[in-house]
């Protein structure tokens, strides 16, 4: 009986060693994407599935991230890995705004820094204002519980932008090191036609 | 013990595996009722080529899955997907099965393996 037990332990140890060795060999870019015919979404019997690009082919050369599509989309855009078009109608005005907001009242989590720049590089002002967020700072009643229900930031984060498991990317400002005022951190550029983000000026 | 095993088997059969790519959209409001496979819209493919603002601002796609009353007639008129899928910007609407490519029986919604739960709003 004792011998059988020992044999099992040896087998378990061997298994662990093999797994560790496999993990070591795989070091580097470990990202993997399911091919379309195996993603349980596409019908492998579909007559045009072979015409479609597989995610791995498109995304393996893009900067890595640990969540979502496993791609850091903001970096991919900034560093020129991808050049997505800003508009299809020539008359469309392309708005980009460089303005950080800092939100307090975050419970025992660090304060939130919201950077307009990466958001407006992808989105237009009207995608968020004024339907989802009022332009007035602190005027929208944002709560984490509502975000988790798919409201406010949760309309995209958790669905298409990086998911809500990535707390620290938004809750990124240590309260003890932040001495400034909440709200807009830079003066609003005069040429932008967005409304002022901080109405608490004194 | 065999009951536990049976329970697990049933659970595996009922729970749909979520290996879809993050933010893949299934559209099946009209497709299957009209004899076509559900539409799979891959966000990842499109955002390599277009910024969000192109579809969600210029082309008028609302951001909630299922909230856009899209049908093939509108696409043929150059609205929504039809703005680009016209054999000019992208391949045309005659390639039915490239979009209508989903497994049958799926409900309209947004999918993806890394999604942070939520009460099914998406």
PDB file of C-alpha atoms in Angstrom:
ATOM      1  CA  UNK A   1       0.000   0.000   0.000  1.00  0.00           C
ATOM      2  CA  UNK A   2       2.780   2.405   0.998  1.00  0.00           C
ATOM      3  CA  UNK A   3       4.613   1.642  -2.227  1.00  0.00           C
ATOM      4  CA  UNK A   4       1.574   2.501  -4.343  1.00  0.00           C
ATOM      5  CA  UNK A   5       1.257   5.826  -2.537  1.00  0.00           C
ATOM      6  CA  UNK A   6       4.894   6.609  -3.179  1.00  0.00           C
ATOM      7  CA  UNK A   7       4.461   5.764  -6.831  1.00  0.00           C
ATOM      8  CA  UNK A   8       1.574   8.215  -7.089  1.00  0.00           C
ATOM      9  CA  UNK A   9       3.610  10.951  -5.453  1.00  0.00           C
ATOM     10  CA  UNK A  10       6.474  10.330  -7.883  1.00  0.00           C
ATOM     11  CA  UNK A  11       4.063  10.506 -10.784  1.00  0.00           C
ATOM     12  CA  UNK A  12       2.646  13.796  -9.464  1.00  0.00           C
ATOM     13  CA  UNK A  13       6.155  15.243  -9.024  1.00  0.00           C
ATOM     14  CA  UNK A  14       7.088  14.172 -12.532  1.00  0.00           C
ATOM     15  CA  UNK A  15       3.913  15.801 -13.876  1.00  0.00           C
ATOM     16  CA  UNK A  16       4.728  19.070 -12.069  1.00  0.00           C
ATOM     17  CA  UNK A  17       8.288  19.020 -13.402  1.00  0.00           C
ATOM     18  CA  UNK A  18       7.054  18.502 -16.953  1.00  0.00           C
ATOM     19  CA  UNK A  19       4.547  21.371 -16.617  1.00  0.00           C
ATOM     20  CA  UNK A  20       7.242  23.706 -15.223  1.00  0.00           C
ATOM     21  CA  UNK A  21       9.619  22.798 -18.040  1.00  0.00           C
ATOM     22  CA  UNK A  22       6.863  23.435 -20.596  1.00  0.00           C
ATOM     23  CA  UNK A  23       6.149  26.829 -19.021  1.00  0.00           C
ATOM     24  CA  UNK A  24       9.834  27.767 -19.162  1.00  0.00           C
ATOM     25  CA  UNK A  25      10.119  26.801 -22.829  1.00  0.00           C
ATOM     26  CA  UNK A  26       7.064  28.910 -23.646  1.00  0.00           C
ATOM     27  CA  UNK A  27       8.549  32.078 -22.113  1.00  0.00           C
ATOM     28  CA  UNK A  28       8.114  35.154 -24.297  1.00  0.00           C
ATOM     29  CA  UNK A  29       4.909  36.030 -26.089  1.00  0.00           C
ATOM     30  CA  UNK A  30       2.455  33.442 -24.804  1.00  0.00           C
ATOM     31  CA  UNK A  31      -0.624  34.983 -26.328  1.00  0.00           C
ATOM     32  CA  UNK A  32      -2.880  32.637 -28.235  1.00  0.00           C
ATOM     33  CA  UNK A  33      -6.099  33.285 -30.092  1.00  0.00           C
ATOM     34  CA  UNK A  34      -8.654  30.684 -31.117  1.00  0.00           C
ATOM     35  CA  UNK A  35      -8.956  30.191 -34.862  1.00  0.00           C
ATOM     36  CA  UNK A  36     -12.450  31.121 -36.070  1.00  0.00           C
ATOM     37  CA  UNK A  37     -13.557  27.572 -36.805  1.00  0.00           C
ATOM     38  CA  UNK A  38     -12.790  26.587 -33.206  1.00  0.00           C
ATOM     39  CA  UNK A  39     -14.197  29.614 -31.339  1.00  0.00           C
ATOM     40  CA  UNK A  40     -17.669  28.087 -30.727  1.00  0.00           C
ATOM     41  CA  UNK A  41     -19.108  31.192 -32.356  1.00  0.00           C
ATOM     42  CA  UNK A  42     -18.507  30.653 -36.057  1.00  0.00           C
ATOM     43  CA  UNK A  43     -20.118  27.714 -37.792  1.00  0.00           C
ATOM     44  CA  UNK A  44     -17.248  25.534 -39.064  1.00  0.00           C
ATOM     45  CA  UNK A  45     -19.617  24.419 -41.841  1.00  0.00           C
ATOM     46  CA  UNK A  46     -20.004  28.011 -43.063  1.00  0.00           C
ATOM     47  CA  UNK A  47     -19.114  28.314 -46.727  1.00  0.00           C
ATOM     48  CA  UNK A  48     -17.007  31.479 -46.398  1.00  0.00           C
ATOM     49  CA  UNK A  49     -15.215  30.923 -43.101  1.00  0.00           C
ATOM     50  CA  UNK A  50     -11.945  30.319 -44.963  1.00  0.00           C
ATOM     51  CA  UNK A  51     -12.170  33.855 -46.427  1.00  0.00           C
ATOM     52  CA  UNK A  52     -12.057  35.456 -42.991  1.00  0.00           C
ATOM     53  CA  UNK A  53      -8.876  36.507 -41.199  1.00  0.00           C
ATOM     54  CA  UNK A  54      -8.009  34.666 -37.990  1.00  0.00           C
ATOM     55  CA  UNK A  55      -7.447  36.804 -34.865  1.00  0.00           C
ATOM     56  CA  UNK A  56      -3.974  35.381 -34.301  1.00  0.00           C
ATOM     57  CA  UNK A  57      -2.823  36.382 -37.757  1.00  0.00           C
ATOM     58  CA  UNK A  58      -3.977  39.966 -37.262  1.00  0.00           C
ATOM     59  CA  UNK A  59      -3.041  40.555 -33.631  1.00  0.00           C
ATOM     60  CA  UNK A  60       0.121  38.582 -32.869  1.00  0.00           C
ATOM     61  CA  UNK A  61       2.315  41.409 -34.191  1.00  0.00           C
ATOM     62  CA  UNK A  62       0.561  44.091 -32.081  1.00  0.00           C
ATOM     63  CA  UNK A  63       1.763  45.243 -28.618  1.00  0.00           C
ATOM     64  CA  UNK A  64       0.733  42.822 -25.885  1.00  0.00           C
ATOM     65  CA  UNK A  65      -1.793  43.295 -23.125  1.00  0.00           C
ATOM     66  CA  UNK A  66      -2.993  40.817 -20.511  1.00  0.00           C
ATOM     67  CA  UNK A  67      -6.724  41.238 -21.001  1.00  0.00           C
ATOM     68  CA  UNK A  68      -9.371  41.825 -23.636  1.00  0.00           C
ATOM     69  CA  UNK A  69      -8.047  41.021 -27.098  1.00  0.00           C
ATOM     70  CA  UNK A  70      -4.556  40.654 -25.520  1.00  0.00           C
ATOM     71  CA  UNK A  71      -3.591  43.765 -27.484  1.00  0.00           C
ATOM     72  CA  UNK A  72      -2.692  47.185 -26.066  1.00  0.00           C
ATOM     73  CA  UNK A  73      -4.801  49.098 -28.573  1.00  0.00           C
ATOM     74  CA  UNK A  74      -3.823  52.569 -27.363  1.00  0.00           C
ATOM     75  CA  UNK A  75      -0.126  51.771 -27.770  1.00  0.00           C
ATOM     76  CA  UNK A  76      -0.742  50.057 -31.096  1.00  0.00           C
ATOM     77  CA  UNK A  77      -2.280  53.296 -32.397  1.00  0.00           C
ATOM     78  CA  UNK A  78       0.245  55.705 -30.826  1.00  0.00           C
ATOM     79  CA  UNK A  79       3.278  53.768 -31.958  1.00  0.00           C
ATOM     80  CA  UNK A  80       2.016  53.287 -35.488  1.00  0.00           C
ATOM     81  CA  UNK A  81       1.470  49.532 -35.470  1.00  0.00           C
ATOM     82  CA  UNK A  82      -1.966  50.275 -36.889  1.00  0.00           C
ATOM     83  CA  UNK A  83      -3.278  53.274 -38.842  1.00  0.00           C
ATOM     84  CA  UNK A  84      -7.057  53.092 -38.461  1.00  0.00           C
ATOM     85  CA  UNK A  85      -8.966  55.741 -40.433  1.00  0.00           C
ATOM     86  CA  UNK A  86     -10.395  58.682 -38.483  1.00  0.00           C
ATOM     87  CA  UNK A  87     -13.297  59.347 -40.846  1.00  0.00           C
ATOM     88  CA  UNK A  88     -15.017  58.161 -43.997  1.00  0.00           C
ATOM     89  CA  UNK A  89     -16.783  61.426 -44.814  1.00  0.00           C
ATOM     90  CA  UNK A  90     -14.286  64.105 -45.880  1.00  0.00           C
ATOM     91  CA  UNK A  91     -16.237  66.899 -44.152  1.00  0.00           C
ATOM     92  CA  UNK A  92     -16.096  65.263 -40.707  1.00  0.00           C
ATOM     93  CA  UNK A  93     -14.206  67.317 -38.116  1.00  0.00           C
ATOM     94  CA  UNK A  94     -11.839  65.030 -36.199  1.00  0.00           C
ATOM     95  CA  UNK A  95     -11.717  66.108 -32.552  1.00  0.00           C
ATOM     96  CA  UNK A  96      -8.864  65.188 -30.204  1.00  0.00           C
ATOM     97  CA  UNK A  97      -8.654  66.617 -26.694  1.00  0.00           C
ATOM     98  CA  UNK A  98      -5.667  66.421 -24.336  1.00  0.00           C
ATOM     99  CA  UNK A  99      -7.216  66.925 -20.904  1.00  0.00           C
ATOM    100  CA  UNK A 100      -6.846  64.771 -17.797  1.00  0.00           C
ATOM    101  CA  UNK A 101      -9.529  64.709 -15.122  1.00  0.00           C
ATOM    102  CA  UNK A 102      -8.869  63.440 -11.607  1.00  0.00           C
ATOM    103  CA  UNK A 103     -11.754  62.006  -9.620  1.00  0.00           C
ATOM    104  CA  UNK A 104     -11.698  61.751  -5.835  1.00  0.00           C
ATOM    105  CA  UNK A 105     -14.349  60.125  -3.680  1.00  0.00           C
ATOM    106  CA  UNK A 106     -13.153  56.664  -4.670  1.00  0.00           C
ATOM    107  CA  UNK A 107     -13.536  54.933  -1.301  1.00  0.00           C
ATOM    108  CA  UNK A 108     -10.445  53.001  -0.311  1.00  0.00           C
ATOM    109  CA  UNK A 109      -9.253  52.790  -3.927  1.00  0.00           C
ATOM    110  CA  UNK A 110      -6.712  55.221  -5.398  1.00  0.00           C
ATOM    111  CA  UNK A 111      -8.143  58.288  -7.194  1.00  0.00           C
ATOM    112  CA  UNK A 112      -9.074  57.936 -10.841  1.00  0.00           C
ATOM    113  CA  UNK A 113      -7.234  59.684 -13.655  1.00  0.00           C
ATOM    114  CA  UNK A 114      -9.338  59.935 -16.797  1.00  0.00           C
ATOM    115  CA  UNK A 115      -7.235  60.919 -19.814  1.00  0.00           C
ATOM    116  CA  UNK A 116      -9.266  62.411 -22.679  1.00  0.00           C
ATOM    117  CA  UNK A 117      -6.414  61.939 -25.148  1.00  0.00           C
ATOM    118  CA  UNK A 118      -6.422  58.159 -25.686  1.00  0.00           C
ATOM    119  CA  UNK A 119     -10.223  58.233 -25.608  1.00  0.00           C
ATOM    120  CA  UNK A 120     -10.575  60.952 -28.241  1.00  0.00           C
ATOM    121  CA  UNK A 121      -7.945  59.325 -30.426  1.00  0.00           C
ATOM    122  CA  UNK A 122     -10.476  56.509 -30.856  1.00  0.00           C
ATOM    123  CA  UNK A 123     -13.821  58.171 -30.143  1.00  0.00           C
ATOM    124  CA  UNK A 124     -15.614  61.399 -30.955  1.00  0.00           C
ATOM    125  CA  UNK A 125     -16.864  63.818 -28.244  1.00  0.00           C
ATOM    126  CA  UNK A 126     -20.483  62.955 -29.012  1.00  0.00           C
ATOM    127  CA  UNK A 127     -19.946  59.278 -28.240  1.00  0.00           C
ATOM    128  CA  UNK A 128     -19.796  60.162 -24.528  1.00  0.00           C
ATOM    129  CA  UNK A 129     -21.136  63.753 -24.269  1.00  0.00           C
ATOM    130  CA  UNK A 130     -23.785  64.485 -23.235  1.00  0.00           C
ATOM    131  CA  UNK A 131     -25.701  61.244 -23.423  1.00  0.00           C
ATOM    132  CA  UNK A 132     -23.455  59.095 -21.194  1.00  0.00           C
ATOM    133  CA  UNK A 133     -21.462  61.768 -19.357  1.00  0.00           C
ATOM    134  CA  UNK A 134     -22.322  65.416 -18.745  1.00  0.00           C
ATOM    135  CA  UNK A 135     -19.450  67.763 -19.625  1.00  0.00           C
ATOM    136  CA  UNK A 136     -19.742  69.247 -16.144  1.00  0.00           C
ATOM    137  CA  UNK A 137     -17.189  67.594 -13.829  1.00  0.00           C
ATOM    138  CA  UNK A 138     -18.849  65.375 -11.203  1.00  0.00           C
ATOM    139  CA  UNK A 139     -22.206  66.068 -12.820  1.00  0.00           C
ATOM    140  CA  UNK A 140     -23.010  62.546 -13.982  1.00  0.00           C
ATOM    141  CA  UNK A 141     -23.340  60.532 -10.773  1.00  0.00           C
ATOM    142  CA  UNK A 142     -20.716  57.946 -11.732  1.00  0.00           C
ATOM    143  CA  UNK A 143     -20.575  54.959  -9.393  1.00  0.00           C
ATOM    144  CA  UNK A 144     -18.577  51.756  -9.647  1.00  0.00           C
ATOM    145  CA  UNK A 145     -21.730  49.691  -9.140  1.00  0.00           C
ATOM    146  CA  UNK A 146     -23.325  51.388 -12.163  1.00  0.00           C
ATOM    147  CA  UNK A 147     -20.157  50.925 -14.235  1.00  0.00           C
ATOM    148  CA  UNK A 148     -20.309  47.208 -13.434  1.00  0.00           C
ATOM    149  CA  UNK A 149     -23.869  47.219 -14.747  1.00  0.00           C
ATOM    150  CA  UNK A 150     -22.672  48.541 -18.095  1.00  0.00           C
ATOM    151  CA  UNK A 151     -23.421  52.219 -17.499  1.00  0.00           C
ATOM    152  CA  UNK A 152     -20.930  55.130 -17.885  1.00  0.00           C
ATOM    153  CA  UNK A 153     -17.387  53.746 -18.464  1.00  0.00           C
ATOM    154  CA  UNK A 154     -18.914  50.259 -18.419  1.00  0.00           C
ATOM    155  CA  UNK A 155     -20.611  50.912 -21.723  1.00  0.00           C
ATOM    156  CA  UNK A 156     -17.241  50.158 -23.376  1.00  0.00           C
ATOM    157  CA  UNK A 157     -14.951  48.914 -20.581  1.00  0.00           C
ATOM    158  CA  UNK A 158     -15.975  45.319 -20.024  1.00  0.00           C
ATOM    159  CA  UNK A 159     -17.421  44.998 -23.519  1.00  0.00           C
ATOM    160  CA  UNK A 160     -14.895  46.255 -26.076  1.00  0.00           C
ATOM    161  CA  UNK A 161     -12.266  48.340 -24.246  1.00  0.00           C
ATOM    162  CA  UNK A 162     -10.060  46.819 -21.517  1.00  0.00           C
ATOM    163  CA  UNK A 163     -12.247  45.022 -18.960  1.00  0.00           C
ATOM    164  CA  UNK A 164     -13.201  46.040 -15.419  1.00  0.00           C
ATOM    165  CA  UNK A 165     -10.798  43.557 -13.895  1.00  0.00           C
ATOM    166  CA  UNK A 166      -7.986  46.049 -14.616  1.00  0.00           C
ATOM    167  CA  UNK A 167      -8.711  48.282 -11.580  1.00  0.00           C
ATOM    168  CA  UNK A 168      -5.343  50.019 -11.380  1.00  0.00           C
ATOM    169  CA  UNK A 169      -5.389  51.391 -14.890  1.00  0.00           C
ATOM    170  CA  UNK A 170      -8.081  53.875 -13.868  1.00  0.00           C
ATOM    171  CA  UNK A 171      -7.524  53.926 -10.103  1.00  0.00           C
ATOM    172  CA  UNK A 172      -3.969  55.060 -10.676  1.00  0.00           C
ATOM    173  CA  UNK A 173      -3.446  58.175  -8.516  1.00  0.00           C
ATOM    174  CA  UNK A 174      -2.198  57.600  -4.965  1.00  0.00           C
ATOM    175  CA  UNK A 175      -4.241  59.883  -2.666  1.00  0.00           C
ATOM    176  CA  UNK A 176      -1.236  60.638  -0.439  1.00  0.00           C
ATOM    177  CA  UNK A 177       0.815  61.960  -3.348  1.00  0.00           C
ATOM    178  CA  UNK A 178      -1.938  63.991  -5.010  1.00  0.00           C
ATOM    179  CA  UNK A 179      -1.955  67.578  -3.772  1.00  0.00           C
ATOM    180  CA  UNK A 180      -3.846  69.296  -6.588  1.00  0.00           C
ATOM    181  CA  UNK A 181      -7.526  69.926  -7.217  1.00  0.00           C
ATOM    182  CA  UNK A 182      -9.928  67.347  -8.519  1.00  0.00           C
ATOM    183  CA  UNK A 183     -11.308  67.839 -11.997  1.00  0.00           C
ATOM    184  CA  UNK A 184      -9.442  69.221 -15.016  1.00  0.00           C
ATOM    185  CA  UNK A 185      -5.670  69.121 -14.647  1.00  0.00           C
ATOM    186  CA  UNK A 186      -4.832  71.375 -17.591  1.00  0.00           C
ATOM    187  CA  UNK A 187      -6.461  74.556 -18.822  1.00  0.00           C
ATOM    188  CA  UNK A 188      -8.892  73.728 -21.601  1.00  0.00           C
ATOM    189  CA  UNK A 189      -7.497  74.664 -25.035  1.00  0.00           C
ATOM    190  CA  UNK A 190      -9.390  77.705 -26.342  1.00  0.00           C
ATOM    191  CA  UNK A 191      -9.795  76.243 -29.827  1.00  0.00           C
ATOM    192  CA  UNK A 192     -11.712  73.217 -28.544  1.00  0.00           C
ATOM    193  CA  UNK A 193     -15.445  73.630 -28.557  1.00  0.00           C
ATOM    194  CA  UNK A 194     -16.061  71.199 -25.691  1.00  0.00           C
ATOM    195  CA  UNK A 195     -17.531  72.738 -22.562  1.00  0.00           C
ATOM    196  CA  UNK A 196     -15.258  73.313 -19.544  1.00  0.00           C
ATOM    197  CA  UNK A 197     -14.770  70.111 -17.590  1.00  0.00           C
ATOM    198  CA  UNK A 198     -14.372  71.743 -14.193  1.00  0.00           C
ATOM    199  CA  UNK A 199     -17.087  74.144 -13.146  1.00  0.00           C
ATOM    200  CA  UNK A 200     -15.807  74.448  -9.620  1.00  0.00           C
ATOM    201  CA  UNK A 201     -13.448  77.340 -10.435  1.00  0.00           C
ATOM    202  CA  UNK A 202     -13.271  79.945  -7.727  1.00  0.00           C
TER     203      UNK A 202
ATOM    204  CA  UNK B   1     -20.609  10.357  -7.091  1.00  0.00           C
ATOM    205  CA  UNK B   2     -22.217   9.427 -10.394  1.00  0.00           C
ATOM    206  CA  UNK B   3     -24.813  12.131  -9.736  1.00  0.00           C
ATOM    207  CA  UNK B   4     -22.067  14.747  -9.430  1.00  0.00           C
ATOM    208  CA  UNK B   5     -20.552  13.509 -12.679  1.00  0.00           C
ATOM    209  CA  UNK B   6     -23.897  13.626 -14.421  1.00  0.00           C
ATOM    210  CA  UNK B   7     -24.517  17.137 -13.056  1.00  0.00           C
ATOM    211  CA  UNK B   8     -21.154  18.323 -14.376  1.00  0.00           C
ATOM    212  CA  UNK B   9     -21.866  16.799 -17.779  1.00  0.00           C
ATOM    213  CA  UNK B  10     -25.236  18.539 -17.965  1.00  0.00           C
ATOM    214  CA  UNK B  11     -23.635  21.846 -16.850  1.00  0.00           C
ATOM    215  CA  UNK B  12     -21.009  21.517 -19.598  1.00  0.00           C
ATOM    216  CA  UNK B  13     -23.724  20.886 -22.170  1.00  0.00           C
ATOM    217  CA  UNK B  14     -25.841  23.847 -21.050  1.00  0.00           C
ATOM    218  CA  UNK B  15     -23.135  26.470 -20.494  1.00  0.00           C
ATOM    219  CA  UNK B  16     -21.937  27.801 -23.809  1.00  0.00           C
ATOM    220  CA  UNK B  17     -18.142  27.898 -24.020  1.00  0.00           C
ATOM    221  CA  UNK B  18     -16.941  31.498 -24.277  1.00  0.00           C
ATOM    222  CA  UNK B  19     -13.930  31.298 -26.523  1.00  0.00           C
ATOM    223  CA  UNK B  20     -15.137  34.032 -28.794  1.00  0.00           C
ATOM    224  CA  UNK B  21     -12.705  36.878 -29.308  1.00  0.00           C
ATOM    225  CA  UNK B  22     -13.257  39.805 -26.912  1.00  0.00           C
ATOM    226  CA  UNK B  23     -16.068  42.077 -28.156  1.00  0.00           C
ATOM    227  CA  UNK B  24     -17.280  39.789 -30.932  1.00  0.00           C
ATOM    228  CA  UNK B  25     -20.904  40.695 -31.591  1.00  0.00           C
ATOM    229  CA  UNK B  26     -23.634  38.199 -32.477  1.00  0.00           C
ATOM    230  CA  UNK B  27     -26.590  39.660 -34.382  1.00  0.00           C
ATOM    231  CA  UNK B  28     -29.571  37.377 -34.694  1.00  0.00           C
ATOM    232  CA  UNK B  29     -32.636  39.615 -34.531  1.00  0.00           C
ATOM    233  CA  UNK B  30     -33.651  38.755 -38.102  1.00  0.00           C
ATOM    234  CA  UNK B  31     -31.047  36.360 -39.514  1.00  0.00           C
ATOM    235  CA  UNK B  32     -32.158  32.925 -38.436  1.00  0.00           C
ATOM    236  CA  UNK B  33     -35.846  33.736 -38.731  1.00  0.00           C
ATOM    237  CA  UNK B  34     -35.055  34.399 -42.390  1.00  0.00           C
ATOM    238  CA  UNK B  35     -33.045  31.256 -42.982  1.00  0.00           C
ATOM    239  CA  UNK B  36     -29.550  32.712 -42.608  1.00  0.00           C
ATOM    240  CA  UNK B  37     -26.852  32.056 -40.025  1.00  0.00           C
ATOM    241  CA  UNK B  38     -26.478  34.721 -37.309  1.00  0.00           C
ATOM    242  CA  UNK B  39     -24.091  37.584 -38.129  1.00  0.00           C
ATOM    243  CA  UNK B  40     -20.735  37.696 -36.325  1.00  0.00           C
ATOM    244  CA  UNK B  41     -19.238  41.179 -36.165  1.00  0.00           C
ATOM    245  CA  UNK B  42     -15.577  41.169 -35.034  1.00  0.00           C
ATOM    246  CA  UNK B  43     -14.614  44.457 -33.332  1.00  0.00           C
ATOM    247  CA  UNK B  44     -10.931  43.474 -33.324  1.00  0.00           C
ATOM    248  CA  UNK B  45     -10.793  43.211 -37.117  1.00  0.00           C
ATOM    249  CA  UNK B  46     -12.495  46.540 -37.718  1.00  0.00           C
ATOM    250  CA  UNK B  47     -10.601  48.582 -35.123  1.00  0.00           C
ATOM    251  CA  UNK B  48      -7.311  47.760 -36.793  1.00  0.00           C
ATOM    252  CA  UNK B  49      -8.675  49.607 -39.842  1.00  0.00           C
ATOM    253  CA  UNK B  50     -11.116  52.187 -38.437  1.00  0.00           C
ATOM    254  CA  UNK B  51     -11.369  54.143 -35.195  1.00  0.00           C
ATOM    255  CA  UNK B  52     -14.501  53.668 -33.082  1.00  0.00           C
ATOM    256  CA  UNK B  53     -15.709  57.136 -34.084  1.00  0.00           C
ATOM    257  CA  UNK B  54     -16.163  56.169 -37.727  1.00  0.00           C
ATOM    258  CA  UNK B  55     -18.975  53.691 -37.070  1.00  0.00           C
ATOM    259  CA  UNK B  56     -20.228  55.009 -33.740  1.00  0.00           C
ATOM    260  CA  UNK B  57     -20.329  58.636 -34.771  1.00  0.00           C
ATOM    261  CA  UNK B  58     -20.261  59.023 -38.561  1.00  0.00           C
ATOM    262  CA  UNK B  59     -22.300  55.935 -39.419  1.00  0.00           C
ATOM    263  CA  UNK B  60     -24.662  56.241 -36.470  1.00  0.00           C
ATOM    264  CA  UNK B  61     -24.232  52.833 -34.801  1.00  0.00           C
ATOM    265  CA  UNK B  62     -25.590  53.092 -31.252  1.00  0.00           C
ATOM    266  CA  UNK B  63     -23.312  51.414 -28.744  1.00  0.00           C
ATOM    267  CA  UNK B  64     -25.794  49.000 -27.213  1.00  0.00           C
ATOM    268  CA  UNK B  65     -25.933  45.652 -29.020  1.00  0.00           C
ATOM    269  CA  UNK B  66     -29.376  45.130 -30.501  1.00  0.00           C
ATOM    270  CA  UNK B  67     -30.346  48.797 -30.357  1.00  0.00           C
ATOM    271  CA  UNK B  68     -29.719  49.418 -34.064  1.00  0.00           C
ATOM    272  CA  UNK B  69     -32.611  48.556 -36.357  1.00  0.00           C
ATOM    273  CA  UNK B  70     -30.435  47.211 -39.143  1.00  0.00           C
ATOM    274  CA  UNK B  71     -31.734  45.204 -42.075  1.00  0.00           C
ATOM    275  CA  UNK B  72     -30.349  44.271 -45.488  1.00  0.00           C
ATOM    276  CA  UNK B  73     -32.390  46.937 -47.304  1.00  0.00           C
ATOM    277  CA  UNK B  74     -30.719  49.671 -45.286  1.00  0.00           C
ATOM    278  CA  UNK B  75     -27.306  48.169 -46.006  1.00  0.00           C
ATOM    279  CA  UNK B  76     -28.097  48.128 -49.729  1.00  0.00           C
ATOM    280  CA  UNK B  77     -28.999  51.814 -49.430  1.00  0.00           C
ATOM    281  CA  UNK B  78     -25.478  52.458 -48.136  1.00  0.00           C
ATOM    282  CA  UNK B  79     -26.395  52.817 -44.492  1.00  0.00           C
ATOM    283  CA  UNK B  80     -24.558  51.166 -41.554  1.00  0.00           C
ATOM    284  CA  UNK B  81     -22.253  48.342 -42.806  1.00  0.00           C
ATOM    285  CA  UNK B  82     -23.319  49.225 -46.352  1.00  0.00           C
ATOM    286  CA  UNK B  83     -21.327  52.458 -46.221  1.00  0.00           C
ATOM    287  CA  UNK B  84     -18.126  50.446 -46.646  1.00  0.00           C
ATOM    288  CA  UNK B  85     -19.259  46.954 -47.666  1.00  0.00           C
ATOM    289  CA  UNK B  86     -20.056  48.032 -51.226  1.00  0.00           C
ATOM    290  CA  UNK B  87     -17.199  46.508 -53.239  1.00  0.00           C
ATOM    291  CA  UNK B  88     -15.477  49.879 -52.992  1.00  0.00           C
ATOM    292  CA  UNK B  89     -14.069  50.386 -49.475  1.00  0.00           C
ATOM    293  CA  UNK B  90     -14.601  46.730 -48.508  1.00  0.00           C
ATOM    294  CA  UNK B  91     -16.049  43.661 -50.181  1.00  0.00           C
ATOM    295  CA  UNK B  92     -19.715  43.871 -51.106  1.00  0.00           C
ATOM    296  CA  UNK B  93     -22.963  42.574 -49.696  1.00  0.00           C
ATOM    297  CA  UNK B  94     -23.078  39.670 -52.153  1.00  0.00           C
ATOM    298  CA  UNK B  95     -20.632  37.810 -49.871  1.00  0.00           C
ATOM    299  CA  UNK B  96     -23.497  36.752 -47.603  1.00  0.00           C
ATOM    300  CA  UNK B  97     -21.716  34.019 -45.670  1.00  0.00           C
ATOM    301  CA  UNK B  98     -18.727  36.115 -44.602  1.00  0.00           C
ATOM    302  CA  UNK B  99     -21.001  37.951 -42.157  1.00  0.00           C
ATOM    303  CA  UNK B 100     -23.750  35.378 -41.752  1.00  0.00           C
ATOM    304  CA  UNK B 101     -21.198  32.942 -40.375  1.00  0.00           C
ATOM    305  CA  UNK B 102     -22.364  32.077 -36.850  1.00  0.00           C
ATOM    306  CA  UNK B 103     -23.557  28.827 -35.347  1.00  0.00           C
ATOM    307  CA  UNK B 104     -27.298  28.527 -35.292  1.00  0.00           C
ATOM    308  CA  UNK B 105     -29.239  29.174 -32.103  1.00  0.00           C
ATOM    309  CA  UNK B 106     -27.091  31.988 -30.694  1.00  0.00           C
ATOM    310  CA  UNK B 107     -28.729  35.037 -29.194  1.00  0.00           C
ATOM    311  CA  UNK B 108     -27.894  38.635 -30.062  1.00  0.00           C
ATOM    312  CA  UNK B 109     -25.217  39.962 -27.736  1.00  0.00           C
ATOM    313  CA  UNK B 110     -21.586  40.854 -27.202  1.00  0.00           C
ATOM    314  CA  UNK B 111     -19.173  38.000 -26.415  1.00  0.00           C
ATOM    315  CA  UNK B 112     -15.617  37.519 -25.350  1.00  0.00           C
ATOM    316  CA  UNK B 113     -13.612  35.388 -22.997  1.00  0.00           C
ATOM    317  CA  UNK B 114     -12.129  38.130 -20.863  1.00  0.00           C
ATOM    318  CA  UNK B 115     -15.341  40.039 -20.202  1.00  0.00           C
ATOM    319  CA  UNK B 116     -15.822  41.115 -16.608  1.00  0.00           C
ATOM    320  CA  UNK B 117     -19.151  39.472 -15.903  1.00  0.00           C
ATOM    321  CA  UNK B 118     -21.820  42.074 -15.358  1.00  0.00           C
ATOM    322  CA  UNK B 119     -25.500  41.218 -15.258  1.00  0.00           C
ATOM    323  CA  UNK B 120     -25.754  40.533 -18.962  1.00  0.00           C
ATOM    324  CA  UNK B 121     -26.187  44.146 -20.010  1.00  0.00           C
ATOM    325  CA  UNK B 122     -23.848  43.771 -22.974  1.00  0.00           C
TER     326      UNK B 122
END
